[in-house]
């Protein structure tokens, strides 16, 4: 397309280039073959249109569900590994926010003021895990939508294998972020000591983070562009937080 385009202020030069390309094609073996088929009265569709793929199943896919899932998961995992700085930044950001919240609510006692402060701290647990995880994934499907639609039309993989592969590849990060956050804030605030209580709190924070992630995926899938997803996200999330 770039070779055959007419560039501004280079019209004459571009037209000369296009003429050379067309003239070269006109005397090529491919052009002669096309002319022979056109003049012989053969069925052009049989000659040049895409034929049914050999080895394709009745559903139109060459590979099984598990093969599709494996390769989408592997590709998505490579995408995560190729951007280690993003992972480091997210973990560092989580640690900094957790330290800030822990410093503000440091060493609460179980009196009337302490209980109110702990309520506030727990709500910050929710808001931080929700917004951080929603906005981490809100652009995932919007950004890849053109590529996904092209590959879907090419019958490379199903919708479910694509979705599961994308989401499962990012699960380790969405487990690490709540772990870092809870491990820092829990002892600093002075919440109830004991491994059972800590693990219960960690489990709830992990569930909140992953529900928020799924909600971000929902908004991303339902939005036609990144700007729309970013506009729709906050008004939809806030009622659920309340």
PDB file of N, CA, C and O in Angstrom, residues 72 75-76 136-149 157 159-168 170 213-226 229:
ATOM      1  N   UNK A  72      -2.678 -19.559  22.965  1.00  0.00           N
ATOM      2  CA  UNK A  72      -3.108 -18.219  23.389  1.00  0.00           C
ATOM      3  C   UNK A  72      -2.531 -17.906  24.770  1.00  0.00           C
ATOM      4  O   UNK A  72      -2.047 -16.793  25.014  1.00  0.00           O
ATOM      5  N   UNK A  75       1.205 -17.194  24.355  1.00  0.00           N
ATOM      6  CA  UNK A  75       1.417 -15.871  23.764  1.00  0.00           C
ATOM      7  C   UNK A  75       1.150 -14.760  24.786  1.00  0.00           C
ATOM      8  O   UNK A  75       1.915 -13.800  24.883  1.00  0.00           O
ATOM      9  N   UNK A  76       0.077 -14.912  25.552  1.00  0.00           N
ATOM     10  CA  UNK A  76      -0.265 -13.909  26.566  1.00  0.00           C
ATOM     11  C   UNK A  76       0.784 -13.871  27.675  1.00  0.00           C
ATOM     12  O   UNK A  76       1.131 -12.797  28.174  1.00  0.00           O
ATOM     13  N   UNK A 136      -5.976  -1.544  35.677  1.00  0.00           N
ATOM     14  CA  UNK A 136      -4.842  -2.307  35.139  1.00  0.00           C
ATOM     15  C   UNK A 136      -5.237  -3.105  33.903  1.00  0.00           C
ATOM     16  O   UNK A 136      -4.399  -3.390  33.049  1.00  0.00           O
ATOM     17  N   UNK A 137      -6.522  -3.487  33.796  1.00  0.00           N
ATOM     18  CA  UNK A 137      -6.947  -4.363  32.693  1.00  0.00           C
ATOM     19  C   UNK A 137      -7.989  -3.721  31.783  1.00  0.00           C
ATOM     20  O   UNK A 137      -8.420  -4.340  30.815  1.00  0.00           O
ATOM     21  N   UNK A 138      -8.388  -2.489  32.089  1.00  0.00           N
ATOM     22  CA  UNK A 138      -9.534  -1.904  31.379  1.00  0.00           C
ATOM     23  C   UNK A 138      -9.229  -1.649  29.898  1.00  0.00           C
ATOM     24  O   UNK A 138     -10.133  -1.520  29.078  1.00  0.00           O
ATOM     25  N   UNK A 139      -7.945  -1.627  29.554  1.00  0.00           N
ATOM     26  CA  UNK A 139      -7.586  -1.385  28.148  1.00  0.00           C
ATOM     27  C   UNK A 139      -7.156  -2.645  27.408  1.00  0.00           C
ATOM     28  O   UNK A 139      -6.812  -2.586  26.229  1.00  0.00           O
ATOM     29  N   UNK A 140      -7.181  -3.807  28.089  1.00  0.00           N
ATOM     30  CA  UNK A 140      -6.620  -5.038  27.501  1.00  0.00           C
ATOM     31  C   UNK A 140      -7.345  -5.423  26.221  1.00  0.00           C
ATOM     32  O   UNK A 140      -6.737  -5.546  25.148  1.00  0.00           O
ATOM     33  N   UNK A 141      -8.663  -5.604  26.295  1.00  0.00           N
ATOM     34  CA  UNK A 141      -9.411  -6.082  25.133  1.00  0.00           C
ATOM     35  C   UNK A 141      -9.695  -4.953  24.149  1.00  0.00           C
ATOM     36  O   UNK A 141      -9.749  -5.193  22.939  1.00  0.00           O
ATOM     37  N   UNK A 142      -9.874  -3.730  24.658  1.00  0.00           N
ATOM     38  CA  UNK A 142     -10.112  -2.598  23.744  1.00  0.00           C
ATOM     39  C   UNK A 142      -8.917  -2.401  22.818  1.00  0.00           C
ATOM     40  O   UNK A 142      -9.082  -2.150  21.624  1.00  0.00           O
ATOM     41  N   UNK A 143      -7.706  -2.517  23.369  1.00  0.00           N
ATOM     42  CA  UNK A 143      -6.499  -2.301  22.564  1.00  0.00           C
ATOM     43  C   UNK A 143      -6.285  -3.414  21.545  1.00  0.00           C
ATOM     44  O   UNK A 143      -5.781  -3.183  20.446  1.00  0.00           O
ATOM     45  N   UNK A 144      -6.680  -4.649  21.895  1.00  0.00           N
ATOM     46  CA  UNK A 144      -6.415  -5.792  21.017  1.00  0.00           C
ATOM     47  C   UNK A 144      -7.615  -6.171  20.157  1.00  0.00           C
ATOM     48  O   UNK A 144      -7.564  -7.187  19.456  1.00  0.00           O
ATOM     49  N   UNK A 145      -8.682  -5.378  20.221  1.00  0.00           N
ATOM     50  CA  UNK A 145      -9.913  -5.754  19.520  1.00  0.00           C
ATOM     51  C   UNK A 145      -9.706  -5.975  18.016  1.00  0.00           C
ATOM     52  O   UNK A 145     -10.173  -6.988  17.475  1.00  0.00           O
ATOM     53  N   UNK A 146      -9.016  -5.073  17.286  1.00  0.00           N
ATOM     54  CA  UNK A 146      -8.833  -5.315  15.835  1.00  0.00           C
ATOM     55  C   UNK A 146      -8.092  -6.618  15.536  1.00  0.00           C
ATOM     56  O   UNK A 146      -8.476  -7.367  14.639  1.00  0.00           O
ATOM     57  N   UNK A 147      -7.036  -6.891  16.323  1.00  0.00           N
ATOM     58  CA  UNK A 147      -6.269  -8.130  16.115  1.00  0.00           C
ATOM     59  C   UNK A 147      -7.140  -9.345  16.424  1.00  0.00           C
ATOM     60  O   UNK A 147      -7.154 -10.330  15.677  1.00  0.00           O
ATOM     61  N   UNK A 148      -7.895  -9.258  17.531  1.00  0.00           N
ATOM     62  CA  UNK A 148      -8.753 -10.376  17.914  1.00  0.00           C
ATOM     63  C   UNK A 148      -9.802 -10.661  16.841  1.00  0.00           C
ATOM     64  O   UNK A 148     -10.027 -11.821  16.471  1.00  0.00           O
ATOM     65  N   UNK A 149     -10.452  -9.616  16.320  1.00  0.00           N
ATOM     66  CA  UNK A 149     -11.492  -9.818  15.307  1.00  0.00           C
ATOM     67  C   UNK A 149     -10.914 -10.445  14.046  1.00  0.00           C
ATOM     68  O   UNK A 149     -11.529 -11.326  13.441  1.00  0.00           O
ATOM     69  N   UNK A 157      -8.790 -19.233  16.549  1.00  0.00           N
ATOM     70  CA  UNK A 157      -9.187 -19.714  17.868  1.00  0.00           C
ATOM     71  C   UNK A 157     -10.576 -19.221  18.230  1.00  0.00           C
ATOM     72  O   UNK A 157     -11.087 -18.287  17.634  1.00  0.00           O
ATOM     73  N   UNK A 159     -13.567 -17.749  20.961  1.00  0.00           N
ATOM     74  CA  UNK A 159     -13.629 -16.621  21.894  1.00  0.00           C
ATOM     75  C   UNK A 159     -13.248 -17.079  23.303  1.00  0.00           C
ATOM     76  O   UNK A 159     -12.496 -16.396  24.009  1.00  0.00           O
ATOM     77  N   UNK A 160     -13.743 -18.253  23.723  1.00  0.00           N
ATOM     78  CA  UNK A 160     -13.492 -18.690  25.100  1.00  0.00           C
ATOM     79  C   UNK A 160     -12.019 -19.005  25.345  1.00  0.00           C
ATOM     80  O   UNK A 160     -11.477 -18.681  26.408  1.00  0.00           O
ATOM     81  N   UNK A 161     -11.339 -19.593  24.355  1.00  0.00           N
ATOM     82  CA  UNK A 161      -9.914 -19.888  24.548  1.00  0.00           C
ATOM     83  C   UNK A 161      -9.103 -18.595  24.640  1.00  0.00           C
ATOM     84  O   UNK A 161      -8.168 -18.496  25.433  1.00  0.00           O
ATOM     85  N   UNK A 162      -9.486 -17.613  23.825  1.00  0.00           N
ATOM     86  CA  UNK A 162      -8.791 -16.313  23.864  1.00  0.00           C
ATOM     87  C   UNK A 162      -8.970 -15.656  25.227  1.00  0.00           C
ATOM     88  O   UNK A 162      -8.007 -15.194  25.856  1.00  0.00           O
ATOM     89  N   UNK A 163     -10.222 -15.603  25.709  1.00  0.00           N
ATOM     90  CA  UNK A 163     -10.517 -14.929  26.972  1.00  0.00           C
ATOM     91  C   UNK A 163      -9.815 -15.624  28.139  1.00  0.00           C
ATOM     92  O   UNK A 163      -9.170 -14.983  28.969  1.00  0.00           O
ATOM     93  N   UNK A 164      -9.922 -16.959  28.200  1.00  0.00           N
ATOM     94  CA  UNK A 164      -9.303 -17.694  29.304  1.00  0.00           C
ATOM     95  C   UNK A 164      -7.777 -17.576  29.264  1.00  0.00           C
ATOM     96  O   UNK A 164      -7.137 -17.404  30.302  1.00  0.00           O
ATOM     97  N   UNK A 165      -7.205 -17.666  28.067  1.00  0.00           N
ATOM     98  CA  UNK A 165      -5.750 -17.546  27.946  1.00  0.00           C
ATOM     99  C   UNK A 165      -5.248 -16.194  28.420  1.00  0.00           C
ATOM    100  O   UNK A 165      -4.259 -16.090  29.152  1.00  0.00           O
ATOM    101  N   UNK A 166      -5.949 -15.122  28.014  1.00  0.00           N
ATOM    102  CA  UNK A 166      -5.553 -13.770  28.412  1.00  0.00           C
ATOM    103  C   UNK A 166      -5.649 -13.584  29.915  1.00  0.00           C
ATOM    104  O   UNK A 166      -4.766 -12.989  30.540  1.00  0.00           O
ATOM    105  N   UNK A 167      -6.743 -14.054  30.505  1.00  0.00           N
ATOM    106  CA  UNK A 167      -6.963 -13.810  31.935  1.00  0.00           C
ATOM    107  C   UNK A 167      -6.049 -14.668  32.812  1.00  0.00           C
ATOM    108  O   UNK A 167      -5.474 -14.164  33.780  1.00  0.00           O
ATOM    109  N   UNK A 168      -5.882 -15.943  32.456  1.00  0.00           N
ATOM    110  CA  UNK A 168      -5.064 -16.831  33.286  1.00  0.00           C
ATOM    111  C   UNK A 168      -3.590 -16.418  33.254  1.00  0.00           C
ATOM    112  O   UNK A 168      -2.877 -16.568  34.250  1.00  0.00           O
ATOM    113  N   UNK A 170      -2.425 -13.556  33.427  1.00  0.00           N
ATOM    114  CA  UNK A 170      -2.187 -12.434  34.345  1.00  0.00           C
ATOM    115  C   UNK A 170      -2.566 -12.763  35.791  1.00  0.00           C
ATOM    116  O   UNK A 170      -2.442 -11.903  36.671  1.00  0.00           O
ATOM    117  N   UNK A 213     -10.822  -7.234  38.843  1.00  0.00           N
ATOM    118  CA  UNK A 213     -10.176  -7.538  37.558  1.00  0.00           C
ATOM    119  C   UNK A 213     -11.205  -8.031  36.543  1.00  0.00           C
ATOM    120  O   UNK A 213     -11.220  -7.586  35.388  1.00  0.00           O
ATOM    121  N   UNK A 214     -12.077  -8.941  36.970  1.00  0.00           N
ATOM    122  CA  UNK A 214     -13.117  -9.453  36.073  1.00  0.00           C
ATOM    123  C   UNK A 214     -14.058  -8.333  35.631  1.00  0.00           C
ATOM    124  O   UNK A 214     -14.489  -8.295  34.476  1.00  0.00           O
ATOM    125  N   UNK A 215     -14.355  -7.418  36.555  1.00  0.00           N
ATOM    126  CA  UNK A 215     -15.212  -6.283  36.221  1.00  0.00           C
ATOM    127  C   UNK A 215     -14.527  -5.385  35.194  1.00  0.00           C
ATOM    128  O   UNK A 215     -15.166  -4.873  34.265  1.00  0.00           O
ATOM    129  N   UNK A 216     -13.207  -5.215  35.360  1.00  0.00           N
ATOM    130  CA  UNK A 216     -12.438  -4.444  34.373  1.00  0.00           C
ATOM    131  C   UNK A 216     -12.463  -5.097  33.002  1.00  0.00           C
ATOM    132  O   UNK A 216     -12.594  -4.420  31.974  1.00  0.00           O
ATOM    133  N   UNK A 217     -12.361  -6.441  32.981  1.00  0.00           N
ATOM    134  CA  UNK A 217     -12.456  -7.167  31.711  1.00  0.00           C
ATOM    135  C   UNK A 217     -13.835  -6.970  31.074  1.00  0.00           C
ATOM    136  O   UNK A 217     -13.951  -6.816  29.854  1.00  0.00           O
ATOM    137  N   UNK A 218     -14.879  -6.995  31.901  1.00  0.00           N
ATOM    138  CA  UNK A 218     -16.244  -6.798  31.394  1.00  0.00           C
ATOM    139  C   UNK A 218     -16.381  -5.432  30.724  1.00  0.00           C
ATOM    140  O   UNK A 218     -16.889  -5.325  29.605  1.00  0.00           O
ATOM    141  N   UNK A 219     -15.890  -4.390  31.399  1.00  0.00           N
ATOM    142  CA  UNK A 219     -15.963  -3.035  30.834  1.00  0.00           C
ATOM    143  C   UNK A 219     -15.131  -2.954  29.563  1.00  0.00           C
ATOM    144  O   UNK A 219     -15.530  -2.353  28.557  1.00  0.00           O
ATOM    145  N   UNK A 220     -13.953  -3.594  29.575  1.00  0.00           N
ATOM    146  CA  UNK A 220     -13.073  -3.574  28.404  1.00  0.00           C
ATOM    147  C   UNK A 220     -13.723  -4.264  27.207  1.00  0.00           C
ATOM    148  O   UNK A 220     -13.650  -3.774  26.080  1.00  0.00           O
ATOM    149  N   UNK A 221     -14.387  -5.408  27.460  1.00  0.00           N
ATOM    150  CA  UNK A 221     -15.055  -6.136  26.370  1.00  0.00           C
ATOM    151  C   UNK A 221     -16.245  -5.354  25.817  1.00  0.00           C
ATOM    152  O   UNK A 221     -16.528  -5.410  24.619  1.00  0.00           O
ATOM    153  N   UNK A 222     -16.934  -4.645  26.700  1.00  0.00           N
ATOM    154  CA  UNK A 222     -18.145  -3.931  26.281  1.00  0.00           C
ATOM    155  C   UNK A 222     -17.846  -2.594  25.624  1.00  0.00           C
ATOM    156  O   UNK A 222     -18.749  -1.984  25.045  1.00  0.00           O
ATOM    157  N   UNK A 223     -16.596  -2.136  25.688  1.00  0.00           N
ATOM    158  CA  UNK A 223     -16.246  -0.810  25.159  1.00  0.00           C
ATOM    159  C   UNK A 223     -15.547  -0.955  23.821  1.00  0.00           C
ATOM    160  O   UNK A 223     -14.716  -1.845  23.635  1.00  0.00           O
ATOM    161  N   UNK A 224     -15.883  -0.068  22.912  1.00  0.00           N
ATOM    162  CA  UNK A 224     -15.302  -0.132  21.566  1.00  0.00           C
ATOM    163  C   UNK A 224     -13.929   0.524  21.482  1.00  0.00           C
ATOM    164  O   UNK A 224     -13.198   0.327  20.523  1.00  0.00           O
ATOM    165  N   UNK A 225     -13.578   1.344  22.487  1.00  0.00           N
ATOM    166  CA  UNK A 225     -12.276   2.020  22.481  1.00  0.00           C
ATOM    167  C   UNK A 225     -11.788   2.196  23.911  1.00  0.00           C
ATOM    168  O   UNK A 225     -12.563   2.075  24.866  1.00  0.00           O
ATOM    169  N   UNK A 226     -10.488   2.494  24.038  1.00  0.00           N
ATOM    170  CA  UNK A 226      -9.902   2.678  25.371  1.00  0.00           C
ATOM    171  C   UNK A 226     -10.511   3.894  26.054  1.00  0.00           C
ATOM    172  O   UNK A 226     -10.811   3.872  27.252  1.00  0.00           O
ATOM    173  N   UNK A 229     -13.832   3.043  27.507  1.00  0.00           N
ATOM    174  CA  UNK A 229     -13.683   2.190  28.691  1.00  0.00           C
ATOM    175  C   UNK A 229     -13.281   3.021  29.908  1.00  0.00           C
ATOM    176  O   UNK A 229     -13.817   2.830  31.012  1.00  0.00           O
TER     177      UNK A 229
END
